[in-house]
Short mmCIF file of C-alpha atoms and ligand atoms in Angstrom, two decimals:
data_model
loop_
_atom_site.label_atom_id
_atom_site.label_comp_id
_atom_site.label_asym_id
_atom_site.label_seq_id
_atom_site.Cartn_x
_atom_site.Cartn_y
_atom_site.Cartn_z
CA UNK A 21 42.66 112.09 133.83
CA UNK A 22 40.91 115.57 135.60
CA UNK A 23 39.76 117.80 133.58
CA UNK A 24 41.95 120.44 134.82
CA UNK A 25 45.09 118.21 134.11
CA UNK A 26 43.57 117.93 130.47
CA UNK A 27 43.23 121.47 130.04
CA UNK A 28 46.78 121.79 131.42
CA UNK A 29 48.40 119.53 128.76
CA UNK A 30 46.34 121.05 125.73
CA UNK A 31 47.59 124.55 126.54
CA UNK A 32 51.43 123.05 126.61
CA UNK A 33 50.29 121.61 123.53
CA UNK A 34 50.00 125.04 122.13
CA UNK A 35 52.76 126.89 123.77
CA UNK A 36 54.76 123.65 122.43
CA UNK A 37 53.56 125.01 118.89
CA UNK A 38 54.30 128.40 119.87
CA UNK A 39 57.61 128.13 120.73
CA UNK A 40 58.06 125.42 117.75
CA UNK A 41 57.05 128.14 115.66
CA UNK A 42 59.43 130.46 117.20
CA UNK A 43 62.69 128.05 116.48
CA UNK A 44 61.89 127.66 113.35
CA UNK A 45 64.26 129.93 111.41
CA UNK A 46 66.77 127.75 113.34
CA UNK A 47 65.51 124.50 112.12
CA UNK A 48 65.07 125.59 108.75
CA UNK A 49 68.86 126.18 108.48
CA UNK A 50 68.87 122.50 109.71
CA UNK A 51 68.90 121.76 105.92
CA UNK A 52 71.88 124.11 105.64
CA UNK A 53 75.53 122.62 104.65
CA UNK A 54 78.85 124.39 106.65
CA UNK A 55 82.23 124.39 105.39
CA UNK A 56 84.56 125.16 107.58
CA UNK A 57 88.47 125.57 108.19
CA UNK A 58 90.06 124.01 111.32
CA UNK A 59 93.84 124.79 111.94
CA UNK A 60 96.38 122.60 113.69
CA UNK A 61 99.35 123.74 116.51
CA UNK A 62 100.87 120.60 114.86
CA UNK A 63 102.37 119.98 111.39
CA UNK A 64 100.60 117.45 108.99
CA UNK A 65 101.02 114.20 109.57
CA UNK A 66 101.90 113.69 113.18
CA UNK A 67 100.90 111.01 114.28
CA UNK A 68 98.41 111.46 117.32
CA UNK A 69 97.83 115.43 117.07
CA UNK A 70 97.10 114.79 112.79
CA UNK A 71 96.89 111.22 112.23
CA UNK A 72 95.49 108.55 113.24
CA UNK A 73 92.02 107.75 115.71
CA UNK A 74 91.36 110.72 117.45
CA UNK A 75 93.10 113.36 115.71
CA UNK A 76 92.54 116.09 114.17
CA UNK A 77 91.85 114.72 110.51
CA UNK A 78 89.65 112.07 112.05
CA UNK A 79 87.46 114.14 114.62
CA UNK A 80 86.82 115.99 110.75
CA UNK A 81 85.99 113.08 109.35
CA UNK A 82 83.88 111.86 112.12
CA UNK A 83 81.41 115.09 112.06
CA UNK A 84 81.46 115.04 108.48
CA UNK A 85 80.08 111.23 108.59
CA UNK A 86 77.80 111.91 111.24
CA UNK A 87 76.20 115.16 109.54
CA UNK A 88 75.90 113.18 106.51
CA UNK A 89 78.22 115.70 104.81
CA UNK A 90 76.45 118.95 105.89
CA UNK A 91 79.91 120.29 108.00
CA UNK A 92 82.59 119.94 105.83
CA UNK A 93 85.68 120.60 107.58
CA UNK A 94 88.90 121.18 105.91
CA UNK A 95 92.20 120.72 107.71
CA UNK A 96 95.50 122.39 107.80
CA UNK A 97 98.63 121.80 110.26
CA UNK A 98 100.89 123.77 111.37
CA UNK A 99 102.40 126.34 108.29
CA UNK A 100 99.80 125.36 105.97
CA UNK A 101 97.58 128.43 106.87
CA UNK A 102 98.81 129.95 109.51
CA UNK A 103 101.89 129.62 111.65
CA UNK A 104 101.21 127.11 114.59
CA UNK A 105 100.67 129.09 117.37
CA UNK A 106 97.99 131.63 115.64
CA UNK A 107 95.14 129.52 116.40
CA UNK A 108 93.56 131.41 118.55
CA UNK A 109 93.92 134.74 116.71
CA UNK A 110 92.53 132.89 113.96
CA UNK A 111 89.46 131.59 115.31
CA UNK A 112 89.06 134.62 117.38
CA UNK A 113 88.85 136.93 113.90
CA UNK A 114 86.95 134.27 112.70
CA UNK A 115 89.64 133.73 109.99
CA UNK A 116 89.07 129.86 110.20
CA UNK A 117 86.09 128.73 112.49
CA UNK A 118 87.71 125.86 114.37
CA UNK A 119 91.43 125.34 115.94
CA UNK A 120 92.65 121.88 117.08
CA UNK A 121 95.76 122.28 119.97
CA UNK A 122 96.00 123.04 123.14
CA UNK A 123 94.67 125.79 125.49
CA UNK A 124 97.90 125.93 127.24
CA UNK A 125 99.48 127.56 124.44
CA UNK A 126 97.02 130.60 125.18
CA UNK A 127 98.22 131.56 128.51
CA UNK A 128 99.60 134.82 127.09
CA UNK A 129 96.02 135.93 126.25
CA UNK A 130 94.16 134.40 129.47
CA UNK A 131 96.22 132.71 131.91
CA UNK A 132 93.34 130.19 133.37
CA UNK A 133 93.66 128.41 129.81
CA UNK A 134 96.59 127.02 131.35
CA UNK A 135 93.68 124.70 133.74
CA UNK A 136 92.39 123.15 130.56
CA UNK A 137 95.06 121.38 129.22
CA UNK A 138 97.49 120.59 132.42
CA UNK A 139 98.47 121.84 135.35
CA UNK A 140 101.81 120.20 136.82
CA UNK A 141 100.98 117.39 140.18
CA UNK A 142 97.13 117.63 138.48
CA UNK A 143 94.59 115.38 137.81
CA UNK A 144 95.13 112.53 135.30
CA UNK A 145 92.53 111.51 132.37
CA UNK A 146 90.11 110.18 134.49
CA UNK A 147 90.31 112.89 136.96
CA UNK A 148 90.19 115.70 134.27
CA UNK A 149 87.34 114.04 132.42
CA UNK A 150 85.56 114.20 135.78
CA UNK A 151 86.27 117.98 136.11
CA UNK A 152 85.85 118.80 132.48
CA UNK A 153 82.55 117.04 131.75
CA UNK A 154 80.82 116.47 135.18
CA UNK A 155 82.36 119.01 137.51
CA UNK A 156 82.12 122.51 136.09
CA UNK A 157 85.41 122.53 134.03
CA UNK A 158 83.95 122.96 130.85
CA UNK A 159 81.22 125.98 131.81
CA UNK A 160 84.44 127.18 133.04
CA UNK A 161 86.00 127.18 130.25
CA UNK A 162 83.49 128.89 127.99
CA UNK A 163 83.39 131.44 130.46
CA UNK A 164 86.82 132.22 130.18
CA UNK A 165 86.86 132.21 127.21
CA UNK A 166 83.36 134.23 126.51
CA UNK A 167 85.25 137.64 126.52
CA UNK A 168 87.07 136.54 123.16
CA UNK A 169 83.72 134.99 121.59
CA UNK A 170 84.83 131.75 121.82
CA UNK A 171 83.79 127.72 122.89
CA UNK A 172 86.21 124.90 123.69
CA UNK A 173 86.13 121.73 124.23
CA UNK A 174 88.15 118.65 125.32
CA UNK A 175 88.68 116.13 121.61
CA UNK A 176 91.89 114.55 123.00
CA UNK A 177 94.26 113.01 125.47
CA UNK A 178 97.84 112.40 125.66
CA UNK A 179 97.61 110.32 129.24
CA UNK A 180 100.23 110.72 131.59
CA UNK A 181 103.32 111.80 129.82
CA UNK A 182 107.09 111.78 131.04
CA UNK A 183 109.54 113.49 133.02
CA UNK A 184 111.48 113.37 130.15
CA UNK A 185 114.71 112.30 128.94
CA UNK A 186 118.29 112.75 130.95
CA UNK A 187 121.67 112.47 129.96
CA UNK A 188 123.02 112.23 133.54
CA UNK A 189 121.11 110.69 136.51
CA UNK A 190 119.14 112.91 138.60
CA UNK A 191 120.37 112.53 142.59
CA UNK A 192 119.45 115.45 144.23
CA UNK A 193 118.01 119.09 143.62
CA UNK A 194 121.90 120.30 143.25
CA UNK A 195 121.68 118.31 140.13
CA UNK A 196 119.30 120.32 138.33
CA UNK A 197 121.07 123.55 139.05
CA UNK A 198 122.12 124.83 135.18
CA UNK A 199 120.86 121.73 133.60
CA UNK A 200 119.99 123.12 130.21
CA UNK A 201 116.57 121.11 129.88
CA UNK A 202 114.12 121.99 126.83
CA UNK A 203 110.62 122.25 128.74
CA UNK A 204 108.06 124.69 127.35
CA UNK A 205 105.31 126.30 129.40
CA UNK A 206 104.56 126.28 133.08
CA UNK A 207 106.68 123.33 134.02
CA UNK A 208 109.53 125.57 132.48
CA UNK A 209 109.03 128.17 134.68
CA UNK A 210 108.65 125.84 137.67
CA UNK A 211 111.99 123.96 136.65
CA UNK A 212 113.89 127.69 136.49
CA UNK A 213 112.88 128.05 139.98
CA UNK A 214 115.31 125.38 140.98
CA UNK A 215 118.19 126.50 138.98
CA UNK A 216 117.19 124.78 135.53
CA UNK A 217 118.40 126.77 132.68
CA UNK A 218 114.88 126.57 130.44
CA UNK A 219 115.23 126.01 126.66
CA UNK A 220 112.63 126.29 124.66
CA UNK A 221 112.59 124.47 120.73
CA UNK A 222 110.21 122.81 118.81
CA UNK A 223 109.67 118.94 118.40
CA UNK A 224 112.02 118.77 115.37
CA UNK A 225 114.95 120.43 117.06
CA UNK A 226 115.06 118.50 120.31
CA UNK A 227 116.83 115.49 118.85
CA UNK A 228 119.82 117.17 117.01
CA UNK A 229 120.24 119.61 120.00
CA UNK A 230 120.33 116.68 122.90
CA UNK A 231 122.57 114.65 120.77
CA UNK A 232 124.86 117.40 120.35
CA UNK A 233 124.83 118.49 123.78
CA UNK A 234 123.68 121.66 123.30
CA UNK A 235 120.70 120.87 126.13
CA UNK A 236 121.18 117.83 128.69
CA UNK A 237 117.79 117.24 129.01
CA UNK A 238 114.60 117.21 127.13
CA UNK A 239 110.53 116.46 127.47
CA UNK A 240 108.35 115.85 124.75
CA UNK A 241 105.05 113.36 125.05
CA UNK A 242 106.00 110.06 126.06
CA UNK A 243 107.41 106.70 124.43
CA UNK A 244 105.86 106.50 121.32
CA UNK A 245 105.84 110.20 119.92
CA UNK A 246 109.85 110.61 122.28
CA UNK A 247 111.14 107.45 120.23
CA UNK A 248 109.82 109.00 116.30
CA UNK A 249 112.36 112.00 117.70
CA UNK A 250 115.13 109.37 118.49
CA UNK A 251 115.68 110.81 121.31
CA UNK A 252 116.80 107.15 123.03
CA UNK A 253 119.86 108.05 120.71
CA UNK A 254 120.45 110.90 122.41
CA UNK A 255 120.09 110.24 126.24
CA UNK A 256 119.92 106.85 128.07
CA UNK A 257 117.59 107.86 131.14
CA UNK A 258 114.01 107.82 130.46
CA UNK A 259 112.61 109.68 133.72
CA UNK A 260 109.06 108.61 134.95
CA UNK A 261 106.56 109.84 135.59
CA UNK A 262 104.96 113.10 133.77
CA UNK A 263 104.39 115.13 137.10
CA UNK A 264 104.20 117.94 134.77
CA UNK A 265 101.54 116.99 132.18
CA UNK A 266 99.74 114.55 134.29
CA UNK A 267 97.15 114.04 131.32
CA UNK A 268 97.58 116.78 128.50
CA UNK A 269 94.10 117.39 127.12
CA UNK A 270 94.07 118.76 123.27
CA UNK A 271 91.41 121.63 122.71
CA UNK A 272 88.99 122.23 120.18
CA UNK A 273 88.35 125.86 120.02
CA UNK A 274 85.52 127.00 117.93
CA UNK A 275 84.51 131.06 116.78
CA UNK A 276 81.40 131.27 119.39
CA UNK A 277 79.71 133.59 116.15
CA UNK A 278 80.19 130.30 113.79
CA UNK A 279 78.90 127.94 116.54
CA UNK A 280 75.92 129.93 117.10
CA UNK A 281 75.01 129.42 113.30
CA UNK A 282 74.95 125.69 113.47
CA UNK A 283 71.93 123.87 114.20
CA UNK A 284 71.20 122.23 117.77
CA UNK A 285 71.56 119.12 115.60
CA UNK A 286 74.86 120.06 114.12
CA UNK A 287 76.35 121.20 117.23
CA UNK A 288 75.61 118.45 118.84
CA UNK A 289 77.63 115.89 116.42
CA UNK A 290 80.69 118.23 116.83
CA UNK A 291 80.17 118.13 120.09
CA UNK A 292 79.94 114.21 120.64
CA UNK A 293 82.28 113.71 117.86
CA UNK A 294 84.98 115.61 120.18
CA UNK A 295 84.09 113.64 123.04
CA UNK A 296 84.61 110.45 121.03
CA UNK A 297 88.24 111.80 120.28
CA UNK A 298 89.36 112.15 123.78
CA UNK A 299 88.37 109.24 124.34
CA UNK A 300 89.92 107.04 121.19
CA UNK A 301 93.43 109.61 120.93
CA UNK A 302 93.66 108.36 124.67
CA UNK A 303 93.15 104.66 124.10
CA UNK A 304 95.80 105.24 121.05
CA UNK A 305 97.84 107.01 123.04
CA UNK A 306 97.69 103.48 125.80
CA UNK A 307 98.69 100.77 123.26
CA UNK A 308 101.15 102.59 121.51
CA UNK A 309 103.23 103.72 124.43
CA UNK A 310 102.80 100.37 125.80
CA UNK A 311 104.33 98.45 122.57
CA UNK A 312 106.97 101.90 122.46
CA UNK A 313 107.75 101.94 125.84
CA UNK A 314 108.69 98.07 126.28
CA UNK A 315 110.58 98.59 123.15
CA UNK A 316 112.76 101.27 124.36
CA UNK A 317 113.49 99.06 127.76
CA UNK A 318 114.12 95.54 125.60
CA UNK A 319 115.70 96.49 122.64
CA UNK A 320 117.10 100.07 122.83
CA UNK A 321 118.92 100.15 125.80
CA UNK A 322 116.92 102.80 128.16
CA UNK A 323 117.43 103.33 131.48
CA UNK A 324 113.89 104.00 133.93
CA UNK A 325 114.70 106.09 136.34
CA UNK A 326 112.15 108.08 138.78
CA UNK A 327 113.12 111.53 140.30
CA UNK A 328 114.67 111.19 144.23
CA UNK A 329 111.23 112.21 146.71
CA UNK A 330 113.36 115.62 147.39
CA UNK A 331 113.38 116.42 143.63
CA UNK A 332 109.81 115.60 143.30
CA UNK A 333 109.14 117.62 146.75
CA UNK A 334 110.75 120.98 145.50
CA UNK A 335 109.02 120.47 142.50
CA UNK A 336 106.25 120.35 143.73
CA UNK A 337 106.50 123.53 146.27
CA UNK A 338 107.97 125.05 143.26
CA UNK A 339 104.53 124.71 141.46
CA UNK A 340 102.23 125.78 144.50
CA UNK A 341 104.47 129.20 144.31
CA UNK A 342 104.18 129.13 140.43
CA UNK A 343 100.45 128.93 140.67
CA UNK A 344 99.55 130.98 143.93
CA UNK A 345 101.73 134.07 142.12
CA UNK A 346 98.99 133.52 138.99
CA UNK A 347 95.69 133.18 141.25
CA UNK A 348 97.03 136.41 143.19
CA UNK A 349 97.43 138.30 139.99
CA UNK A 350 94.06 137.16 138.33
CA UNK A 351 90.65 136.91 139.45
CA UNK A 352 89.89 134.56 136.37
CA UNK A 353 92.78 132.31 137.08
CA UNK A 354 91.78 132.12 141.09
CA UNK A 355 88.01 130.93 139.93
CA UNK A 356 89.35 128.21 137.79
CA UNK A 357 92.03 127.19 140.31
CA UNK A 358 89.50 127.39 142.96
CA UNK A 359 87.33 124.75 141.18
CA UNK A 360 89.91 122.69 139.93
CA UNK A 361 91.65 122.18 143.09
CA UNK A 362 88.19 121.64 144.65
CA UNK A 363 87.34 119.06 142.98
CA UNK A 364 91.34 117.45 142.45
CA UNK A 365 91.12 117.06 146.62
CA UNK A 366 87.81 115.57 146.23
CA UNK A 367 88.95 113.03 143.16
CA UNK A 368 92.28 112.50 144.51
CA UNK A 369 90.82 110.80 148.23
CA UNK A 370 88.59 109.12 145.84
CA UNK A 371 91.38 107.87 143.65
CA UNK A 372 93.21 106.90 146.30
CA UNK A 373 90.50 104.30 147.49
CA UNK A 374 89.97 103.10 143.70
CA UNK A 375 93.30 103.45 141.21
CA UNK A 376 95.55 103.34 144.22
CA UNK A 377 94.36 100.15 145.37
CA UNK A 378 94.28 98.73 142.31
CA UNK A 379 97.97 100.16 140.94
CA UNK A 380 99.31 98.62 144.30
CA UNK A 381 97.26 95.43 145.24
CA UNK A 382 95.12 94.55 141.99
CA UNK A 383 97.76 95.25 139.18
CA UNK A 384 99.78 92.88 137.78
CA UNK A 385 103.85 94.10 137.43
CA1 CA B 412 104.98 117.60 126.94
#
């Protein structure tokens, strides 16, 4: 080794002290314990949101095991704390330091949340993941959501969902005109463009109101959390496939002040511990609507149907209008979009070399 390369590595050795010295208020605190308060958009108890591998409860549990107890999180759904849509008040005041939902319920506040969880004809889970983690989707996201001194990030998946379910067939785009369909968010207001008369009610009221015809249609996840409902007891076609949620990521939102506190240790078990979540809610999400789903078919009587190509074409131009009126209205929004549909034209030539090919050709049916 030179002599000058010597000298070089003994003065990083000191500035390496230096700057050791100068962190180390912040890895003093590393001793520190946290408890903290997460709230849920979704009541106690359901199962993929609350319960189960990749929920809420368990991403708690999971970065209380891996801190060896020093964040102790507690966890309330829906009601218990606050009502379910006050999350991001809540973490915002720093009333609770963590919320567990999904950024598309924020679209009041800043409309590019809406890119986070699903956009309708968007990416699916692998796509998103690719965006999210790897493609600038989740700097993105921070920096929306900077100006309300707050972080996010992706602890869940839903998959693909459904179309939802009918009680008449779907032939044409005439068909949809005053179909009284409960649909919340974006895909709602897309839907109303073609004549659909949008309802909006919450999980536990879809079943009694579709049974009683006071709504023809309804969409909810897909099989698994749709059958709990009953809602095969209510309508016989089961439309396929969820152009609207084409993989509905749940959202950990975190007080940016809170977050800031915890140890480069600590924040990085909550944030691998949310990473294992979308990941494990997904795979949950894959053998439970499998068993659900060839339930429904077998033994319950449900008719598969898939929407005519018009009614998936005038959805479709439906959403471009839906989502060029947003990007013209808001600079934020038309970043985001910008980057997401970068990238979607990017994965989706990709996709269509890899998952196509194997969907069409590799697939068993
Ligand atoms: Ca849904």
């Amino acid at each position: 080794m030179s002599t000058q390369r010597r000298k070089f590595l003994a003065q990083g050795l000191v500035a390496g002290a230096v700057a050791g010295a100068a962190v180390m208020p912040r890895e003093a605190s590393a001793q520190s314990t946290f408890s903290w308060k997460m709230t849920s958009a979704y009541p106690k108890g359901s199962p993929f949101y609350m319960d189960g591998p990749g929920s809420a409860v368990d991403l708690a549990r999971r970065i209380e095991a891996m801190s060896n107890g020093r964040i102790r999180i507690q966890v309330f759904g829906a009601g218990e704390l606050i009502p379910a849509f006050e999350g991001f008040d809540a973490v915002r005041a720093g009333t609770v330091e963590m919320n567990h939902a999904n950024s598309y319920f924020w679209t009041g506040r800043t409309f590019a949340a809406q890119y986070f969880t699903a956009v309708p004809f968007g990416l699916n889970f692998q796509g998103m993941n690719g965006w999210l983690y790897d493609g600038g989707g989740q700097q993105l996201w921070n920096e929306v959501y900077a100006p309300f001194g707050m972080v996010a990030f992706p602890c869940g998946n839903t998959g693909v969902q459904m179309t939802g379910w009918f009680k008449r067939e779907i032939k044409s785009v005439a068909d949809l005109k005053g179909l009284k369909m409960r649909i919340p968010g974006l895909a709602g207001q897309v839907y109303a463009t073609l004549g659909v008369d949008v309802r909006l009610l919450p999980g536990g009221e879809i079943f009694p109101a579709l049974e009683r015809g006071v709504i023809d249609a309804a969409e909810f996840v897909g099989p698994f959390l749709d059958r709990r409902l009953g809602l095969q007891k209510a309508a016989k076609f089961y439309y396929t496939t969820g152009w609207h949620e084409t993989a509905t990521v749940s959202e950990l939102l975190i007080n940016k002040a809170a977050w800031d506190k915890l140890p480069r240790d600590l924040q990085a078990v909550v944030e691998n511990a949310a990473a294992a979540c979308n990941v494990i809610s997904e795979a949950w999400c894959q053998r439970n609507n499998a068993e659900a789903m060839e339930d429904l078919v077998k033994n319950q009587g449900v008719q598969v149907r898939t929407l005519p190509d018009d009614v998936v074409k005038a959805l479709r131009a439906a959403t471009n209008k839906v989502l060029a009126d947003a990007v013209a209205k808001d600079p934020v929004t038309a970043k985001v979009h910008k980057s997401y549909m970068a990238f979607k034209q990017k994965y989706d030539a990709w996709a269509g070399y890899s998952e196509g090919v194997y969907h069409s050709r590799i697939r068993g049916s």
